[in-house]
Short mmCIF file of C-alpha atoms and ligand atoms in Angstrom, two decimals:
data_model
loop_
_atom_site.label_atom_id
_atom_site.label_comp_id
_atom_site.label_asym_id
_atom_site.label_seq_id
_atom_site.Cartn_x
_atom_site.Cartn_y
_atom_site.Cartn_z
CA MET A 1 115.87 66.02 109.31
CA GLY A 2 117.01 65.58 105.68
CA LYS A 3 117.51 68.68 103.55
CA SER A 4 114.50 67.74 101.39
CA GLN A 5 112.16 67.82 104.40
CA GLN A 6 113.35 71.26 105.50
CA PRO A 7 110.80 73.93 104.60
CA GLN A 8 112.15 76.02 101.75
CA PRO A 9 112.54 79.76 102.32
CA GLU A 10 110.11 80.82 99.58
CA ASN A 11 106.56 81.07 100.94
CA ILE A 12 107.54 80.44 104.54
CA PRO A 13 104.81 82.01 106.64
CA GLN A 14 106.07 85.25 108.09
CA HIS A 15 103.89 84.90 111.18
CA VAL A 16 102.94 81.57 112.78
CA ALA A 17 100.53 81.48 115.72
CA ILE A 18 100.06 78.36 117.84
CA ILE A 19 97.36 77.07 120.16
CA MET A 20 99.48 74.66 122.21
CA ASP A 21 96.68 72.31 123.23
CA GLY A 22 96.65 68.80 124.67
CA ASN A 23 99.16 69.02 127.51
CA GLY A 24 96.60 67.69 130.00
CA ARG A 25 95.58 64.74 127.83
CA TRP A 26 99.22 63.98 127.05
CA ALA A 27 99.85 63.69 130.80
CA LEU A 28 96.65 61.76 131.50
CA SER A 29 97.50 59.20 128.81
CA ARG A 30 100.76 58.54 130.68
CA GLY A 31 99.21 58.45 134.14
CA LYS A 32 100.99 61.72 135.08
CA PRO A 33 99.66 64.90 136.68
CA ARG A 34 98.51 67.67 134.35
CA LEU A 35 101.45 69.89 135.30
CA ALA A 36 103.83 67.24 133.97
CA GLY A 37 102.06 67.79 130.65
CA HIS A 38 102.65 71.54 130.85
CA ARG A 39 106.31 70.93 131.65
CA ALA A 40 106.64 68.61 128.65
CA GLY A 41 104.82 71.26 126.62
CA THR A 42 107.40 73.81 127.71
CA GLU A 43 110.22 71.53 126.53
CA ASN A 44 108.49 71.30 123.18
CA LEU A 45 108.11 75.04 123.03
CA ARG A 46 111.91 75.35 123.22
CA ARG A 47 112.19 73.00 120.22
CA VAL A 48 109.60 74.95 118.24
CA ILE A 49 111.19 78.33 119.00
CA ARG A 50 114.57 77.03 117.83
CA ALA A 51 113.00 75.55 114.71
CA SER A 52 111.23 78.84 113.99
CA VAL A 53 114.58 80.66 114.01
CA GLU A 54 116.08 77.94 111.82
CA PHE A 55 113.19 77.90 109.31
CA GLY A 56 113.15 81.70 108.99
CA VAL A 57 109.77 82.42 110.59
CA LYS A 58 109.84 86.08 111.68
CA TYR A 59 106.93 86.20 114.18
CA LEU A 60 105.79 83.40 116.46
CA THR A 61 102.76 83.91 118.70
CA ILE A 62 101.99 81.30 121.35
CA TYR A 63 98.82 80.94 123.40
CA ALA A 64 100.12 80.20 126.90
CA PHE A 65 97.30 81.35 129.20
CA SER A 66 93.86 82.59 128.19
CA THR A 67 91.50 84.94 130.02
CA GLU A 68 89.32 81.83 130.46
CA ASN A 69 92.11 79.76 132.03
CA TRP A 70 91.48 81.51 135.37
CA GLY A 71 88.61 79.03 135.66
CA ARG A 72 91.07 76.14 136.18
CA PRO A 73 91.94 74.73 139.62
CA GLN A 74 94.19 77.04 141.66
CA ALA A 75 97.03 74.51 141.68
CA GLU A 76 97.14 74.44 137.89
CA ILE A 77 96.98 78.25 137.62
CA LYS A 78 99.84 78.54 140.11
CA GLY A 79 101.78 75.91 138.20
CA LEU A 80 101.37 77.76 134.89
CA MET A 81 102.46 81.06 136.48
CA HIS A 82 105.48 79.28 137.90
CA ILE A 83 106.34 77.79 134.51
CA PHE A 84 106.14 81.24 132.88
CA GLU A 85 108.51 82.65 135.52
CA ASN A 86 110.84 79.69 135.11
CA VAL A 87 110.93 80.06 131.34
CA ILE A 88 112.02 83.68 131.73
CA ASP A 89 114.64 82.81 134.40
CA LYS A 90 116.12 79.88 132.52
CA GLU A 91 115.72 80.73 128.84
CA LEU A 92 116.02 84.50 128.61
CA ASP A 93 119.80 84.70 128.15
CA GLU A 94 119.82 82.13 125.39
CA LEU A 95 116.78 83.64 123.66
CA HIS A 96 118.47 87.03 123.79
CA GLN A 97 121.70 85.65 122.35
CA GLU A 98 119.73 83.98 119.56
CA GLY A 99 118.27 87.36 118.62
CA VAL A 100 114.74 86.67 119.84
CA GLN A 101 112.62 89.69 120.75
CA LEU A 102 110.10 88.93 123.48
CA ARG A 103 106.73 90.61 123.49
CA HIS A 104 103.63 90.05 125.55
CA ILE A 105 100.01 90.26 124.46
CA GLY A 106 97.15 90.32 126.96
CA ARG A 107 96.73 91.98 130.32
CA LEU A 108 99.74 92.02 132.61
CA GLU A 109 97.87 93.85 135.41
CA LYS A 110 96.38 90.69 136.87
CA LEU A 111 99.72 88.91 137.26
CA ALA A 112 101.76 88.97 140.48
CA PRO A 113 104.03 92.06 140.60
CA LYS A 114 107.18 89.90 140.61
CA LEU A 115 106.18 88.05 137.44
CA ARG A 116 104.98 91.27 135.82
CA LYS A 117 108.37 92.87 136.44
CA LYS A 118 110.21 89.89 134.98
CA VAL A 119 108.11 90.07 131.84
CA LEU A 120 108.65 93.83 131.47
CA ASP A 121 112.41 93.46 132.05
CA ALA A 122 112.61 90.67 129.46
CA ILE A 123 110.74 92.81 126.93
CA LYS A 124 113.10 95.73 127.58
CA LEU A 125 116.24 93.57 127.35
CA THR A 126 115.28 92.07 124.00
CA GLU A 127 113.53 95.03 122.36
CA ASN A 128 116.17 95.57 119.67
CA ASN A 129 116.46 91.92 118.62
CA THR A 130 115.28 91.22 115.09
CA ARG A 131 115.75 87.53 114.28
CA LEU A 132 112.39 86.34 115.63
CA VAL A 133 109.62 88.17 117.46
CA LEU A 134 108.12 85.85 120.08
CA ASN A 135 104.71 87.08 121.20
CA ILE A 136 103.60 85.39 124.40
CA ALA A 137 99.83 85.50 124.85
CA PHE A 138 99.45 85.26 128.60
CA ASN A 139 96.20 86.32 130.24
CA TYR A 140 95.08 86.96 126.68
CA GLY A 141 91.61 86.79 125.14
CA GLY A 142 90.61 87.94 121.66
CA ARG A 143 87.34 89.48 122.84
CA ASP A 144 89.11 91.21 125.71
CA GLU A 145 91.61 92.58 123.18
CA ILE A 146 88.82 94.03 121.04
CA ILE A 147 87.27 95.63 124.14
CA TYR A 148 90.70 97.07 125.00
CA ALA A 149 90.99 98.54 121.48
CA ILE A 150 87.49 100.07 121.59
CA GLN A 151 88.09 101.54 125.05
CA ASN A 152 91.34 103.13 123.93
CA MET A 153 89.84 104.55 120.74
CA LEU A 154 87.02 106.11 122.79
CA LYS A 155 89.48 107.51 125.34
CA GLU A 156 91.48 109.09 122.51
CA GLY A 157 88.33 110.62 121.07
CA VAL A 158 88.57 108.80 117.74
CA ALA A 159 85.60 109.89 115.59
CA PRO A 160 83.22 107.14 114.29
CA GLU A 161 84.14 107.83 110.66
CA GLU A 162 87.83 107.41 111.49
CA VAL A 163 87.28 103.79 112.58
CA ASN A 164 88.56 101.40 109.94
CA ILE A 165 90.62 98.21 109.87
CA GLU A 166 93.93 100.04 110.18
CA MET A 167 92.66 102.11 113.12
CA VAL A 168 91.54 98.96 114.97
CA ASN A 169 94.84 97.19 114.16
CA ASN A 170 96.70 100.11 115.69
CA HIS A 171 94.83 99.73 118.97
CA LEU A 172 95.18 95.97 119.47
CA PHE A 173 97.79 94.36 121.73
CA THR A 174 99.41 93.14 118.50
CA VAL A 175 100.01 96.62 117.08
CA GLY A 176 102.94 96.48 114.66
CA THR A 177 102.71 92.71 114.15
CA PRO A 178 101.44 91.46 110.78
CA ASP A 179 98.39 89.17 110.85
CA PRO A 180 99.22 85.50 111.35
CA ASP A 181 99.65 83.67 108.04
CA LEU A 182 99.30 80.27 109.65
CA VAL A 183 97.54 79.22 112.85
CA ILE A 184 98.45 75.79 114.22
CA ARG A 185 96.23 74.01 116.73
CA THR A 186 97.35 70.78 118.30
CA SER A 187 95.22 68.03 119.87
CA GLY A 188 92.50 68.09 117.24
CA GLU A 189 89.97 70.60 118.58
CA LEU A 190 88.18 72.50 115.82
CA ARG A 191 87.71 75.93 117.36
CA THR A 192 89.50 79.27 117.73
CA SER A 193 89.11 79.46 121.55
CA ASN A 194 89.22 83.26 121.54
CA PHE A 195 92.74 83.36 120.04
CA LEU A 196 93.61 86.25 117.69
CA ILE A 197 90.00 86.32 116.50
CA TRP A 198 90.40 89.68 114.71
CA GLN A 199 93.86 89.03 113.30
CA SER A 200 93.17 85.50 111.99
CA ALA A 201 90.33 86.58 109.66
CA TYR A 202 92.27 85.24 106.66
CA SER A 203 94.84 82.98 108.29
CA GLU A 204 95.39 79.46 107.06
CA TRP A 205 94.83 76.73 109.66
CA TYR A 206 96.75 73.57 110.37
CA ILE A 207 94.98 71.33 112.86
CA THR A 208 96.54 68.11 114.02
CA PRO A 209 95.47 65.40 116.49
CA THR A 210 99.02 65.37 117.93
CA TYR A 211 99.18 66.59 121.54
CA TRP A 212 101.38 69.67 121.97
CA PRO A 213 104.28 67.95 123.82
CA ASP A 214 104.64 65.57 120.85
CA PHE A 215 104.42 68.24 118.14
CA GLY A 216 108.12 68.48 117.36
CA LYS A 217 110.29 69.91 114.63
CA GLU A 218 109.26 67.29 112.06
CA GLU A 219 105.57 68.02 112.27
CA TYR A 220 106.24 71.74 112.41
CA ALA A 221 108.12 71.40 109.14
CA LYS A 222 105.16 69.48 107.72
CA ALA A 223 102.75 72.24 108.79
CA LEU A 224 104.90 74.86 107.09
CA LYS A 225 105.13 72.76 103.96
CA THR A 226 101.36 72.32 103.89
CA TYR A 227 101.06 76.09 104.15
CA THR A 228 103.29 76.63 101.11
CA GLU A 229 100.87 74.52 99.07
CA ARG A 230 97.80 76.58 99.99
CA ASP A 231 96.23 79.03 97.54
CA ARG A 232 95.53 82.15 99.58
CA ARG A 233 92.84 84.26 97.94
CA PHE A 234 91.75 86.55 100.80
CA GLY A 235 88.18 86.40 99.50
CA GLY A 236 89.18 87.36 95.97
CA VAL A 237 89.43 85.42 92.69
CA SER A 238 92.49 85.85 90.47
CA ASP A 239 92.12 86.33 86.70
CA GLU A 240 93.62 82.91 86.00
CA HIS A 241 90.57 81.27 87.64
CA TYR A 242 88.12 83.23 85.48
CA ASP A 243 86.98 82.37 81.97
C1 LIG B 301 96.52 73.71 126.78
O1 LIG B 301 96.52 72.37 127.14
C2 LIG B 301 97.72 74.37 127.25
C3 LIG B 301 97.75 75.41 128.12
C4 LIG B 301 96.55 76.03 128.68
C5 LIG B 301 99.03 75.97 128.58
C6 LIG B 301 100.14 76.00 127.57
C7 LIG B 301 101.42 76.21 128.27
C8 LIG B 301 102.61 75.68 127.94
C9 LIG B 301 102.87 74.85 126.78
C10 LIG B 301 103.76 76.00 128.81
C11 LIG B 301 104.58 77.12 128.25
C12 LIG B 301 104.18 78.30 128.96
C13 LIG B 301 104.70 79.53 128.89
C14 LIG B 301 104.18 80.50 129.84
C15 LIG B 301 105.71 80.03 127.97
P1 LIG B 301 95.39 71.83 128.08
O2 LIG B 301 95.84 71.95 129.48
O3 LIG B 301 94.11 72.54 127.78
O4 LIG B 301 95.30 70.34 127.64
P2 LIG B 301 94.01 69.42 127.61
O5 LIG B 301 93.03 70.09 126.66
O6 LIG B 301 94.50 68.12 127.11
O7 LIG B 301 93.49 69.35 129.01
#
């Protein structure tokens, strides 16, 4: 990639969140099984993590398995669990060396004890890394996350008048992570699919027809560049637009 196509540091989104969609259709269009699409998607994820470090993104959140994905055929669920385990086994050392801090959002309870332990160990190993925070949304749902926050506020005896945006933020799985500046969705679907529905209230969106396995560094750079050209108003109007 030429220097001129590299996203420039000013206005780089601090937090990018990605709905990695289209693995199945990518595979189907090549006459391959769906899991081959997820494997190709995993390869692409490596590229995008590396590019995130290179471009200076500080938080990357990826939607790897939703609370609704349990409705898929058993073989695909097993395959996705296996891929998650494999990613930790094969990539953890390098991610750690690169200064990536791994975090998980969602419910770990429903995962097999062996996988759960691997995730917790990976989180522990990388907890002091600061170059990039990689949030893996696995068994994650935005509505489930809001229920989790409400349940915990009730358990703690938070009074109704104490409930405000900050209080809710502090009870979400994403506590401590700034809201996503940019949400990317591949494969052209125009919906949020229960991803970071609270946190993305004012996120910018980049939606592309490209299937996830084909969304490489070049298009990532384009998405970041598009973001730098957006005028974020957060519902307000600046004085310069008023006469
Ligand atoms: C959506 O494509 C993708 C997923 C549900 C899984 C995403 C997983 C990866 C990219 C592998 C990396 C995983 C981990 C755990 C780090 P789809 O299957 O819905 O595609 P389709 O809409 O074309 O059928």
